[in-house]
């Protein structure tokens, strides 16, 4: 079971962030080879160092703008036969509606929905083109999409789009052996979130490694049944 992803190629977007790094580490531990697109000063060297000798299973691909259709298409076209694609790239911003400009809404949609849409589309194209067919796609949505509240409307709208994308795509590709799911975290226990909410019960928040374990299970060949699921990974909050 620990090596059932051996020699399988998996994309992880947002792979240099807190959740993405945990996903990469867990996938590599399961034998996968991870392809991680990144941009700018996202500290990819830290990810390589964290993997130690297993860093040979990591392929960092720089200067990929995941909101750019040509760049995403080119990135996936250069990959070897693809087994899975995990989409953890995104961004959060809180603001009341009266303080949210159109450019802010578009930015949240681009960061969260556009990146997921483009990567889903190209992953499906890559998987369908493979002789064996089949594959796994996992998107990262948010509790804000399922339990929307005021104060982060643009973000909630964008993540709700990720949920709908997941469900539509799962139905569209089910006959091709491609399983598509989403995980839905609440507040993830990261240093940045702890700084933003110093008085919260951090011990109740889901840890990146715990969410990563769920994502890895969805990527495994043993997952033969689950598709179209939107799985809450809320922890105890």
CSV table of C-alpha atoms in Angstrom, one decimal:
chain,number,residue,atom,x,y,z
A,1,UNK,CA,0.0,0.0,0.0
A,2,UNK,CA,2.8,2.4,0.8
A,3,UNK,CA,4.3,2.1,-2.7
A,4,UNK,CA,1.1,1.7,-4.7
A,5,UNK,CA,1.8,5.0,-6.4
A,6,UNK,CA,5.4,4.0,-7.4
A,7,UNK,CA,6.3,5.3,-10.9
A,8,UNK,CA,3.1,7.2,-11.2
A,9,UNK,CA,3.4,10.8,-12.3
A,10,UNK,CA,1.3,13.3,-10.3
A,11,UNK,CA,0.9,17.1,-10.7
A,12,UNK,CA,0.6,19.2,-7.5
A,13,UNK,CA,-0.2,22.8,-8.0
A,14,UNK,CA,0.4,25.1,-5.0
A,15,UNK,CA,3.1,22.5,-4.1
A,16,UNK,CA,5.3,25.0,-2.3
A,17,UNK,CA,2.6,26.2,0.0
A,18,UNK,CA,1.8,24.7,3.4
A,19,UNK,CA,-0.9,22.2,2.2
A,20,UNK,CA,0.8,21.6,-1.1
A,21,UNK,CA,4.1,20.7,0.5
A,22,UNK,CA,2.4,18.2,2.8
A,23,UNK,CA,0.7,16.7,-0.3
A,24,UNK,CA,3.9,16.4,-2.1
A,25,UNK,CA,5.7,14.8,0.8
A,26,UNK,CA,2.9,12.2,1.3
A,27,UNK,CA,2.7,11.4,-2.4
A,28,UNK,CA,6.5,11.0,-2.7
A,29,UNK,CA,6.4,8.7,0.4
A,30,UNK,CA,3.8,6.6,-1.5
A,31,UNK,CA,6.2,6.2,-4.4
A,32,UNK,CA,4.9,8.9,-6.7
A,33,UNK,CA,6.9,11.3,-8.9
A,34,UNK,CA,5.5,14.8,-8.4
A,35,UNK,CA,5.6,17.6,-10.9
A,36,UNK,CA,5.2,21.0,-9.1
A,37,UNK,CA,4.8,24.2,-11.1
A,38,UNK,CA,5.7,27.4,-9.3
A,39,UNK,CA,6.3,31.1,-9.9
A,40,UNK,CA,8.6,33.7,-8.4
A,41,UNK,CA,9.8,33.6,-4.8
A,42,UNK,CA,7.9,30.5,-3.7
A,43,UNK,CA,10.9,28.9,-2.0
A,44,UNK,CA,10.9,25.6,-4.0
A,45,UNK,CA,14.4,24.8,-2.6
A,46,UNK,CA,12.8,24.3,0.9
A,47,UNK,CA,10.5,21.6,-0.5
A,48,UNK,CA,13.5,19.8,-2.1
A,49,UNK,CA,15.4,20.0,1.1
A,50,UNK,CA,12.5,18.6,3.1
A,51,UNK,CA,12.3,15.5,0.9
A,52,UNK,CA,15.9,14.6,1.4
A,53,UNK,CA,17.0,11.7,-0.8
A,54,UNK,CA,13.5,11.3,-2.1
A,55,UNK,CA,13.9,14.7,-3.9
A,56,UNK,CA,14.8,12.7,-7.0
A,57,UNK,CA,11.0,12.1,-7.2
A,58,UNK,CA,10.4,15.8,-7.4
A,59,UNK,CA,10.3,17.8,-10.6
A,60,UNK,CA,10.0,21.6,-10.0
A,61,UNK,CA,8.9,23.5,-13.0
A,62,UNK,CA,9.5,27.3,-12.7
A,63,UNK,CA,7.7,30.3,-14.3
A,64,UNK,CA,4.3,28.7,-14.8
A,65,UNK,CA,1.4,31.1,-14.5
A,66,UNK,CA,-1.6,28.8,-13.7
A,67,UNK,CA,-4.0,31.6,-14.7
A,68,UNK,CA,-2.5,31.6,-18.3
A,69,UNK,CA,-4.2,29.2,-20.7
A,70,UNK,CA,-1.2,28.9,-23.0
A,71,UNK,CA,1.2,28.3,-20.1
A,72,UNK,CA,-0.9,25.7,-18.4
A,73,UNK,CA,-1.5,23.9,-21.8
A,74,UNK,CA,2.2,23.9,-22.4
A,75,UNK,CA,3.1,22.6,-18.9
A,76,UNK,CA,0.8,19.6,-19.2
A,77,UNK,CA,1.8,18.9,-22.8
A,78,UNK,CA,5.4,18.4,-21.7
A,79,UNK,CA,4.5,15.9,-18.9
A,80,UNK,CA,4.9,12.1,-19.2
A,81,UNK,CA,1.9,9.9,-18.9
A,82,UNK,CA,-0.1,11.4,-16.1
A,83,UNK,CA,-1.9,9.4,-13.3
A,84,UNK,CA,-3.2,12.2,-11.1
A,85,UNK,CA,-3.5,16.0,-10.8
A,86,UNK,CA,-4.0,17.7,-7.4
A,87,UNK,CA,-4.9,21.4,-7.4
A,88,UNK,CA,-4.0,23.2,-4.2
A,89,UNK,CA,-3.1,26.5,-5.7
A,90,UNK,CA,-5.3,29.4,-4.6
A,91,UNK,CA,-5.5,32.5,-2.5
A,92,UNK,CA,-7.7,34.1,0.2
A,93,UNK,CA,-8.8,37.6,0.8
A,94,UNK,CA,-11.4,38.8,3.2
A,95,UNK,CA,-13.5,42.0,2.6
A,96,UNK,CA,-17.0,43.2,2.9
A,97,UNK,CA,-18.9,43.5,-0.4
A,98,UNK,CA,-18.8,47.3,-0.2
A,99,UNK,CA,-15.0,47.2,-0.1
A,100,UNK,CA,-14.7,44.6,-2.8
A,101,UNK,CA,-13.8,46.0,-6.2
A,102,UNK,CA,-14.5,44.1,-9.5
A,103,UNK,CA,-10.8,43.6,-9.8
A,104,UNK,CA,-10.8,41.9,-6.4
A,105,UNK,CA,-13.5,39.5,-7.4
A,106,UNK,CA,-11.8,38.7,-10.7
A,107,UNK,CA,-8.5,38.1,-8.8
A,108,UNK,CA,-10.2,35.6,-6.4
A,109,UNK,CA,-11.8,33.8,-9.4
A,110,UNK,CA,-8.5,33.6,-11.2
A,111,UNK,CA,-6.5,32.4,-8.3
A,112,UNK,CA,-9.0,29.7,-7.2
A,113,UNK,CA,-11.3,28.8,-10.0
A,114,UNK,CA,-9.4,29.6,-13.2
A,115,UNK,CA,-6.3,27.7,-12.0
A,116,UNK,CA,-8.4,24.7,-11.1
A,117,UNK,CA,-10.4,24.8,-14.4
A,118,UNK,CA,-7.4,25.0,-16.6
A,119,UNK,CA,-5.5,22.3,-14.8
A,120,UNK,CA,-8.5,20.0,-14.7
A,121,UNK,CA,-9.1,20.4,-18.4
A,122,UNK,CA,-5.4,19.8,-19.4
A,123,UNK,CA,-5.2,16.8,-16.9
A,124,UNK,CA,-8.2,15.2,-18.5
A,125,UNK,CA,-6.8,15.8,-22.0
A,126,UNK,CA,-3.5,14.2,-20.9
A,127,UNK,CA,-5.2,11.2,-19.2
A,128,UNK,CA,-7.5,10.5,-22.1
A,129,UNK,CA,-4.6,10.6,-24.6
A,130,UNK,CA,-2.8,7.9,-22.6
A,131,UNK,CA,-3.3,4.4,-24.0
A,132,UNK,CA,-4.4,3.0,-20.6
A,133,UNK,CA,-6.7,5.8,-19.8
A,134,UNK,CA,-8.0,6.6,-16.4
A,135,UNK,CA,-6.7,8.8,-13.6
A,136,UNK,CA,-7.5,10.8,-10.6
A,137,UNK,CA,-8.1,14.5,-10.1
A,138,UNK,CA,-8.4,16.2,-6.7
A,139,UNK,CA,-9.4,19.9,-6.2
A,140,UNK,CA,-9.1,21.9,-3.0
A,141,UNK,CA,-12.3,23.9,-2.3
A,142,UNK,CA,-13.2,25.5,1.1
A,143,UNK,CA,-15.8,25.4,3.8
A,144,UNK,CA,-16.6,28.9,2.8
A,145,UNK,CA,-18.1,27.4,-0.4
A,146,UNK,CA,-20.5,25.1,1.5
A,147,UNK,CA,-21.2,27.4,4.4
A,148,UNK,CA,-20.9,30.9,3.0
A,149,UNK,CA,-20.9,33.8,5.4
A,150,UNK,CA,-20.4,37.5,5.0
A,151,UNK,CA,-16.9,39.1,4.9
A,152,UNK,CA,-15.3,37.0,2.2
A,153,UNK,CA,-17.9,37.0,-0.6
A,154,UNK,CA,-15.4,37.0,-3.5
A,155,UNK,CA,-13.5,34.1,-2.1
A,156,UNK,CA,-16.6,32.1,-1.3
A,157,UNK,CA,-17.9,32.6,-4.9
A,158,UNK,CA,-14.6,31.4,-6.3
A,159,UNK,CA,-14.5,28.3,-4.2
A,160,UNK,CA,-18.1,27.5,-4.9
A,161,UNK,CA,-17.1,27.4,-8.5
A,162,UNK,CA,-14.4,24.8,-7.7
A,163,UNK,CA,-17.1,22.7,-6.1
A,164,UNK,CA,-19.4,22.9,-9.1
A,165,UNK,CA,-16.4,22.3,-11.4
A,166,UNK,CA,-15.6,19.1,-9.5
A,167,UNK,CA,-19.1,17.7,-9.7
A,168,UNK,CA,-19.6,18.6,-13.4
A,169,UNK,CA,-16.3,17.1,-14.4
A,170,UNK,CA,-16.8,13.9,-12.4
A,171,UNK,CA,-20.0,13.3,-14.3
A,172,UNK,CA,-18.5,14.2,-17.7
A,173,UNK,CA,-15.4,11.8,-17.4
A,174,UNK,CA,-16.8,8.9,-15.4
A,175,UNK,CA,-17.0,6.7,-18.4
A,176,UNK,CA,-13.3,7.3,-19.1
A,177,UNK,CA,-12.1,5.9,-15.7
A,178,UNK,CA,-11.2,9.3,-14.4
A,179,UNK,CA,-12.3,10.0,-10.8
A,180,UNK,CA,-12.7,13.6,-9.8
A,181,UNK,CA,-13.2,14.8,-6.2
A,182,UNK,CA,-12.7,17.8,-4.0
A,183,UNK,CA,-11.5,18.2,-0.4
A,184,UNK,CA,-13.1,21.0,1.6
A,185,UNK,CA,-10.9,22.3,4.5
A,186,UNK,CA,-11.9,24.7,7.2
A,187,UNK,CA,-9.2,26.9,8.7
A,188,UNK,CA,-5.9,25.0,8.1
A,189,UNK,CA,-3.4,24.9,10.9
A,190,UNK,CA,-0.6,26.9,9.3
A,191,UNK,CA,1.8,29.5,10.8
A,192,UNK,CA,0.1,32.3,8.8
A,193,UNK,CA,-3.3,31.4,10.1
A,194,UNK,CA,-2.0,31.1,13.7
A,195,UNK,CA,-0.6,34.6,13.4
A,196,UNK,CA,-3.9,36.0,12.0
A,197,UNK,CA,-5.9,34.3,14.7
A,198,UNK,CA,-3.6,34.1,17.8
A,199,UNK,CA,-6.5,33.4,20.2
A,200,UNK,CA,-8.2,30.6,18.3
A,201,UNK,CA,-8.1,26.9,19.3
A,202,UNK,CA,-5.3,25.9,16.9
A,203,UNK,CA,-5.3,22.3,18.2
A,204,UNK,CA,-8.8,21.9,16.7
A,205,UNK,CA,-7.8,23.0,13.2
A,206,UNK,CA,-7.0,20.3,10.6
A,207,UNK,CA,-3.3,19.9,10.0
A,208,UNK,CA,-1.8,20.0,6.5
A,209,UNK,CA,-0.6,16.4,6.8
A,210,UNK,CA,-4.1,15.2,7.8
A,211,UNK,CA,-5.7,16.8,4.7
A,212,UNK,CA,-2.8,15.5,2.6
A,213,UNK,CA,-3.6,11.9,3.7
A,214,UNK,CA,-7.2,12.3,2.5
A,215,UNK,CA,-5.9,13.7,-0.9
A,216,UNK,CA,-3.5,10.8,-1.3
A,217,UNK,CA,-6.2,8.3,-0.6
A,218,UNK,CA,-8.3,9.8,-3.3
A,219,UNK,CA,-5.4,9.5,-5.7
A,220,UNK,CA,-4.7,5.9,-5.0
A,221,UNK,CA,-5.5,3.2,-7.6
A,222,UNK,CA,-7.4,1.4,-4.8
A,223,UNK,CA,-10.0,4.2,-4.9
A,224,UNK,CA,-12.3,2.7,-7.5
A,225,UNK,CA,-15.6,4.1,-6.4
A,226,UNK,CA,-15.4,7.6,-5.0
A,227,UNK,CA,-16.0,10.4,-7.6
A,228,UNK,CA,-17.9,13.6,-7.5
A,229,UNK,CA,-17.4,13.8,-3.8
A,230,UNK,CA,-17.0,17.0,-1.9
A,231,UNK,CA,-15.3,15.8,1.3
A,232,UNK,CA,-15.3,18.1,4.4
A,233,UNK,CA,-12.0,18.0,6.2
A,234,UNK,CA,-12.9,20.4,9.0
A,235,UNK,CA,-11.1,19.0,12.0
A,236,UNK,CA,-13.1,19.8,15.1
A,237,UNK,CA,-14.2,23.3,14.2
